[in-house]
Amino acid sequence: MPVLDRVRTAATAAATAAATPRRAPRAKGAAGLGVLLALVATVVWSGSFVATRGMADSVPPVQAVFWRWVIALLAVAPFAAREAWRQRAAIRRHFGYVALAALLGVALYNTLVHQAGLTTPAGTMGMIMAASPVIMAVFARVGGEKLGARRTVGLLVAASGVLLLVGDGSPGLDFAAGDLWMFAAALSFASYSALLRRKPEEIGGLAFLFTTFVLGALMLAPAYAVSVTVQGGFEADAGTVGPLLYVGIFSSAVAFFAWNKAITLIGAARAGVVYYLQPVCVAVLGFLLLGEPTGPAQLLCMALILGGVALGARR
């Protein structure tokens, strides 16, 4: 018996010693994956502002948003519909939460973005949306999440770059009607991101994504019917179908899955710091694809944003 006891003790100690050092690398790996996923979502969403601006004159906003989510549903259904059906009891129990997430992140946010795209350049849309990480950080702090000194400084540095970028290199701000629509979109998106931290664990990521897409499309259906009746439909050609496929598949299905997973891994505040890269990406894409100007003042402000992101994304 003493021999067996010694063997058991040695085995337990070895298992404990082997498990202890692995916790930190796993935590670091999860944080790195979360930052990477937030970056993927941010870059893909940057392209959606350019696509939204590009079809602003040909597709009414509500119709664009409705078809965006129909396409997104078709894209995720083969991977998510079965999981959502298996978890239908949990979805029913938390239906109020899922419906609120669909309203804020699917129906409302994207409609506001497309409405802003009627009058606001893509670069400006991306700059204003960069205000949402500030709101995310406030929500996170109210919810008890500690931001830390380094992340707070990084957020402030990036925020100063955004403010200067919107003011064209000066502290003064001059907002048009489309800019105000974008501020409303930023508030909606930040609220959605903060809500993700409370997602019930019993609802899987794909099931949650699929259900919010379904509910969001249903919420938009009445407004879509009114838009078609009053404004008429749009012509399906390369200039409309291409952007709709991009915002439906990549900006909706791919980016929302990546962003939701990033929130669960690193939290809304830290993911929000990575989101500050969006105005830089949108400005570059707007310059390359739409010919929107980018001058020295914009480049200086982008450097502030990138520096703030690099500082705030680290632990």
Coordinates of C-alpha atoms in Angstrom, one line a residue:
M1 CA 0.0 0.0 0.0
P2 CA 2.7 2.6 0.8
V3 CA 4.2 1.9 -2.6
L4 CA 0.8 2.5 -4.3
D5 CA 0.3 5.7 -2.3
R6 CA 3.7 7.0 -3.4
V7 CA 2.9 6.2 -7.0
R8 CA -0.5 8.0 -6.8
T9 CA 1.1 11.0 -5.1
A10 CA 3.8 11.2 -7.7
A11 CA 1.3 10.9 -10.5
T12 CA -0.9 13.6 -9.0
A13 CA 2.1 16.0 -8.6
A14 CA 3.2 15.3 -12.1
A15 CA -0.2 16.0 -13.5
T16 CA -0.5 19.2 -11.5
A17 CA 2.9 20.4 -12.6
A18 CA 2.1 19.6 -16.2
A19 CA -1.2 21.5 -16.1
T20 CA 0.0 24.6 -14.3
P21 CA 2.3 26.1 -17.0
R22 CA -0.2 25.4 -19.8
R23 CA -2.9 27.8 -18.4
A24 CA -1.0 31.0 -19.3
P25 CA -0.2 30.0 -22.9
R26 CA -3.9 29.0 -23.5
A27 CA -5.0 32.4 -22.1
K28 CA -2.5 34.2 -24.3
G29 CA -3.6 32.1 -27.3
A30 CA -7.2 32.9 -26.7
A31 CA -6.4 36.6 -26.4
G32 CA -4.4 36.6 -29.6
L33 CA -7.2 34.8 -31.4
G34 CA -9.7 37.3 -30.1
V35 CA -7.6 40.2 -31.4
L36 CA -7.1 38.5 -34.8
L37 CA -10.9 37.9 -35.1
A38 CA -11.7 41.5 -34.2
L39 CA -9.2 42.6 -36.8
V40 CA -10.7 40.3 -39.5
A41 CA -14.2 41.7 -38.7
T42 CA -12.9 45.3 -38.8
V43 CA -11.2 45.0 -42.2
V44 CA -14.2 43.2 -43.7
W45 CA -16.6 45.9 -42.4
S46 CA -14.4 48.6 -43.8
G47 CA -15.1 47.2 -47.2
S48 CA -18.8 47.3 -46.5
F49 CA -18.8 51.1 -46.1
V50 CA -17.3 51.4 -49.6
A51 CA -19.8 48.9 -51.0
T52 CA -22.7 50.8 -49.2
R53 CA -21.5 54.1 -50.6
G54 CA -21.1 52.6 -54.0
M55 CA -24.7 51.4 -54.4
A56 CA -26.3 54.3 -52.5
D57 CA -27.7 55.8 -55.7
S58 CA -29.1 52.6 -57.1
V59 CA -30.5 50.6 -54.2
P60 CA -32.8 52.2 -51.5
P61 CA -31.4 51.7 -48.0
V62 CA -34.1 49.5 -46.6
Q63 CA -34.1 47.2 -49.6
A64 CA -30.3 47.0 -49.5
V65 CA -30.3 46.0 -45.8
F66 CA -33.2 43.5 -46.3
W67 CA -31.4 41.6 -49.2
R68 CA -28.2 41.8 -47.2
W69 CA -29.7 39.6 -44.5
V70 CA -31.5 37.3 -46.9
I71 CA -28.1 36.6 -48.5
A72 CA -26.5 36.2 -45.1
L73 CA -29.1 33.7 -44.1
L74 CA -28.5 31.7 -47.2
A75 CA -24.8 31.8 -46.5
V76 CA -25.0 30.6 -42.9
A77 CA -28.0 28.3 -43.1
P78 CA -26.1 25.1 -44.2
F79 CA -23.8 25.5 -41.1
A80 CA -26.1 27.0 -38.5
A81 CA -29.7 26.0 -39.1
R82 CA -29.4 22.5 -37.6
E83 CA -27.6 23.8 -34.5
A84 CA -30.3 26.5 -34.1
W85 CA -33.0 23.9 -34.3
R86 CA -31.3 21.7 -31.7
Q87 CA -31.1 24.7 -29.3
R88 CA -34.6 26.0 -30.0
A89 CA -35.6 25.5 -26.3
A90 CA -32.8 27.7 -25.1
I91 CA -33.6 30.3 -27.8
R92 CA -37.2 30.4 -26.6
R93 CA -36.1 30.8 -23.0
H94 CA -33.9 33.8 -23.9
F95 CA -36.0 35.1 -26.8
G96 CA -36.2 38.7 -25.4
Y97 CA -32.4 38.8 -25.3
V98 CA -31.9 37.4 -28.8
A99 CA -34.6 39.7 -30.3
L100 CA -33.0 42.8 -28.7
A101 CA -29.6 41.7 -30.2
A102 CA -31.3 41.3 -33.6
L103 CA -32.9 44.7 -33.4
L104 CA -29.7 46.5 -32.4
G105 CA -27.0 44.6 -34.4
V106 CA -29.0 43.5 -37.5
A107 CA -32.0 45.6 -38.3
L108 CA -31.3 49.0 -36.8
Y109 CA -27.5 49.4 -37.1
N110 CA -27.3 48.4 -40.8
T111 CA -30.3 50.5 -41.8
L112 CA -28.7 53.5 -40.2
V113 CA -25.4 52.9 -42.0
H114 CA -27.1 52.6 -45.4
Q115 CA -29.2 55.7 -44.7
A116 CA -26.0 57.6 -43.9
G117 CA -24.4 56.3 -47.1
L118 CA -26.9 58.4 -49.2
T119 CA -25.0 61.6 -48.3
T120 CA -21.8 60.8 -46.4
P121 CA -18.5 59.7 -48.0
A122 CA -17.3 56.2 -47.1
G123 CA -14.2 57.6 -45.3
T124 CA -16.3 59.9 -43.1
M125 CA -18.6 57.0 -42.3
G126 CA -15.7 54.9 -41.1
M127 CA -14.3 57.8 -39.1
I128 CA -17.5 58.3 -37.2
M129 CA -18.1 54.6 -36.6
A130 CA -14.7 54.7 -34.8
A131 CA -16.5 56.5 -32.0
S132 CA -18.3 53.3 -31.1
P133 CA -15.3 51.8 -29.2
V134 CA -15.5 54.8 -26.7
I135 CA -19.1 53.9 -26.1
M136 CA -18.2 50.2 -25.8
A137 CA -15.5 51.0 -23.2
V138 CA -18.0 53.1 -21.2
F139 CA -20.5 50.2 -21.3
A140 CA -17.8 47.8 -20.3
R141 CA -16.7 50.0 -17.4
V142 CA -20.3 50.4 -16.1
G143 CA -20.6 46.6 -16.4
G144 CA -17.6 46.1 -14.1
E145 CA -14.9 45.4 -16.6
K146 CA -11.5 46.8 -15.7
L147 CA -9.9 48.7 -18.6
G148 CA -6.4 49.2 -17.2
A149 CA -4.2 52.2 -17.6
R150 CA -2.5 51.0 -20.9
R151 CA -5.8 50.3 -22.6
T152 CA -7.3 53.5 -21.4
V153 CA -4.4 55.6 -22.8
G154 CA -4.5 53.7 -26.1
L155 CA -8.2 54.4 -26.3
L156 CA -7.7 58.1 -25.7
V157 CA -4.8 58.4 -28.2
A158 CA -6.9 56.6 -30.9
A159 CA -9.9 58.7 -30.0
S160 CA -7.9 61.9 -30.5
G161 CA -6.8 60.7 -33.9
V162 CA -10.5 60.1 -34.8
L163 CA -11.6 63.5 -33.7
L164 CA -8.8 65.2 -35.7
L165 CA -9.6 63.0 -38.7
V166 CA -13.2 64.0 -38.6
G167 CA -12.2 67.7 -38.2
D168 CA -9.8 67.4 -41.2
G169 CA -6.8 68.0 -39.0
S170 CA -8.3 70.5 -36.6
P171 CA -10.3 70.1 -33.4
G172 CA -13.4 71.7 -34.9
L173 CA -16.2 69.3 -36.0
D174 CA -18.7 69.9 -38.8
F175 CA -21.4 67.3 -39.1
A176 CA -23.9 66.8 -41.9
A177 CA -27.2 65.0 -41.7
G178 CA -25.6 61.7 -42.8
D179 CA -23.0 62.1 -40.1
L180 CA -25.7 62.2 -37.5
W181 CA -27.2 58.9 -38.9
M182 CA -23.7 57.4 -38.5
F183 CA -23.5 58.5 -34.9
A184 CA -26.8 56.8 -34.3
A185 CA -25.4 53.7 -36.0
A186 CA -22.3 53.8 -33.8
L187 CA -24.5 53.9 -30.7
S188 CA -26.5 51.0 -31.9
F189 CA -23.4 48.9 -32.7
A190 CA -21.8 49.7 -29.4
S191 CA -24.9 48.6 -27.6
Y192 CA -25.0 45.4 -29.6
S193 CA -21.4 44.7 -28.8
A194 CA -21.9 45.3 -25.0
L195 CA -25.0 43.0 -25.1
L196 CA -22.9 40.2 -26.6
R197 CA -21.0 39.8 -23.2
R198 CA -24.3 38.6 -21.7
K199 CA -25.0 36.0 -24.3
P200 CA -26.3 32.8 -22.6
E201 CA -23.7 30.1 -22.8
E202 CA -26.3 27.5 -23.7
I203 CA -26.9 29.2 -27.1
G204 CA -24.0 28.4 -29.5
G205 CA -22.4 31.1 -31.6
L206 CA -23.7 29.8 -34.9
A207 CA -27.2 29.3 -33.5
F208 CA -27.2 32.8 -32.1
L209 CA -26.0 34.2 -35.4
F210 CA -28.6 32.4 -37.5
T211 CA -31.5 33.3 -35.1
T212 CA -30.5 37.0 -35.1
F213 CA -30.3 37.0 -38.8
V214 CA -33.8 35.5 -39.1
L215 CA -35.3 37.9 -36.6
G216 CA -33.6 40.9 -38.2
A217 CA -34.9 40.0 -41.7
L218 CA -38.4 39.6 -40.3
M219 CA -38.2 43.0 -38.6
L220 CA -37.1 44.6 -41.8
A221 CA -39.8 42.8 -44.0
P222 CA -42.6 45.4 -43.4
A223 CA -40.3 48.3 -44.1
Y224 CA -39.0 46.5 -47.2
A225 CA -42.6 46.0 -48.5
V226 CA -43.3 49.8 -48.0
S227 CA -40.1 50.8 -49.8
V228 CA -40.8 48.6 -52.8
T229 CA -44.4 50.0 -53.0
V230 CA -43.3 53.6 -52.7
Q231 CA -39.9 53.7 -54.3
G232 CA -40.1 50.7 -56.6
G233 CA -37.4 48.0 -56.9
F234 CA -33.9 48.2 -58.2
E235 CA -32.2 46.8 -61.2
A236 CA -30.2 43.6 -60.6
D237 CA -26.9 44.1 -62.3
A238 CA -23.2 43.9 -61.6
G239 CA -23.3 47.3 -59.8
T240 CA -25.9 46.1 -57.3
V241 CA -25.6 42.4 -57.0
G242 CA -21.8 42.4 -56.4
P243 CA -21.9 44.9 -53.5
L244 CA -25.0 43.0 -52.0
L245 CA -23.1 39.7 -52.2
Y246 CA -20.1 41.3 -50.4
V247 CA -22.2 42.8 -47.6
G248 CA -24.4 39.7 -47.3
I249 CA -21.7 37.0 -47.2
F250 CA -18.6 38.7 -45.9
S251 CA -19.8 41.8 -44.0
S252 CA -22.7 39.9 -42.4
A253 CA -22.0 36.2 -42.2
V254 CA -18.2 36.2 -41.9
A255 CA -17.6 39.4 -40.0
F256 CA -20.4 39.1 -37.5
F257 CA -19.3 35.6 -36.6
A258 CA -15.7 36.8 -36.2
W259 CA -16.8 39.8 -34.1
N260 CA -19.1 37.9 -31.8
K261 CA -16.4 35.3 -31.1
A262 CA -13.8 38.1 -30.5
I263 CA -16.2 39.6 -27.9
T264 CA -16.4 36.3 -26.0
L265 CA -12.6 35.9 -26.0
I266 CA -11.4 39.4 -25.2
G267 CA -14.4 41.5 -24.3
A268 CA -16.1 44.5 -26.0
A269 CA -13.7 47.1 -24.7
R270 CA -10.5 45.5 -26.0
A271 CA -12.1 44.5 -29.3
G272 CA -13.3 48.1 -29.6
V273 CA -9.7 49.2 -29.5
V274 CA -8.9 47.0 -32.6
Y275 CA -12.0 48.5 -34.2
Y276 CA -10.3 51.9 -34.3
L277 CA -8.4 50.5 -37.3
Q278 CA -11.6 50.8 -39.3
P279 CA -11.3 54.5 -40.3
V280 CA -7.8 53.8 -41.6
C281 CA -8.9 50.8 -43.7
V282 CA -12.0 52.7 -45.0
A283 CA -9.9 55.8 -45.9
V284 CA -7.4 53.6 -47.9
L285 CA -10.2 51.7 -49.6
G286 CA -12.2 54.9 -50.3
F287 CA -9.1 56.4 -51.9
L288 CA -8.3 53.3 -54.0
L289 CA -11.8 52.4 -55.1
L290 CA -13.9 55.6 -54.9
G291 CA -11.2 58.3 -55.4
E292 CA -11.9 59.9 -52.1
P293 CA -9.0 62.3 -51.1
T294 CA -6.4 61.4 -48.4
G295 CA -4.0 64.2 -47.4
P296 CA -1.1 64.7 -44.9
A297 CA -3.5 65.6 -42.1
Q298 CA -5.4 62.3 -42.6
L299 CA -2.1 60.4 -42.6
L300 CA -1.0 62.0 -39.4
C301 CA -4.3 61.2 -37.7
M302 CA -4.2 57.6 -39.0
A303 CA -0.7 57.3 -37.3
L304 CA -2.3 58.3 -34.0
I305 CA -5.1 55.8 -34.5
L306 CA -2.7 53.0 -35.3
G307 CA -0.5 53.9 -32.3
G308 CA -3.5 53.9 -30.0
V309 CA -4.6 50.6 -31.3
A310 CA -1.1 49.0 -30.8
L311 CA -1.0 50.3 -27.2
G312 CA -4.5 49.5 -26.2
A313 CA -4.7 46.0 -27.8
R314 CA -1.9 44.7 -25.5
R315 CA -2.5 43.5 -22.0

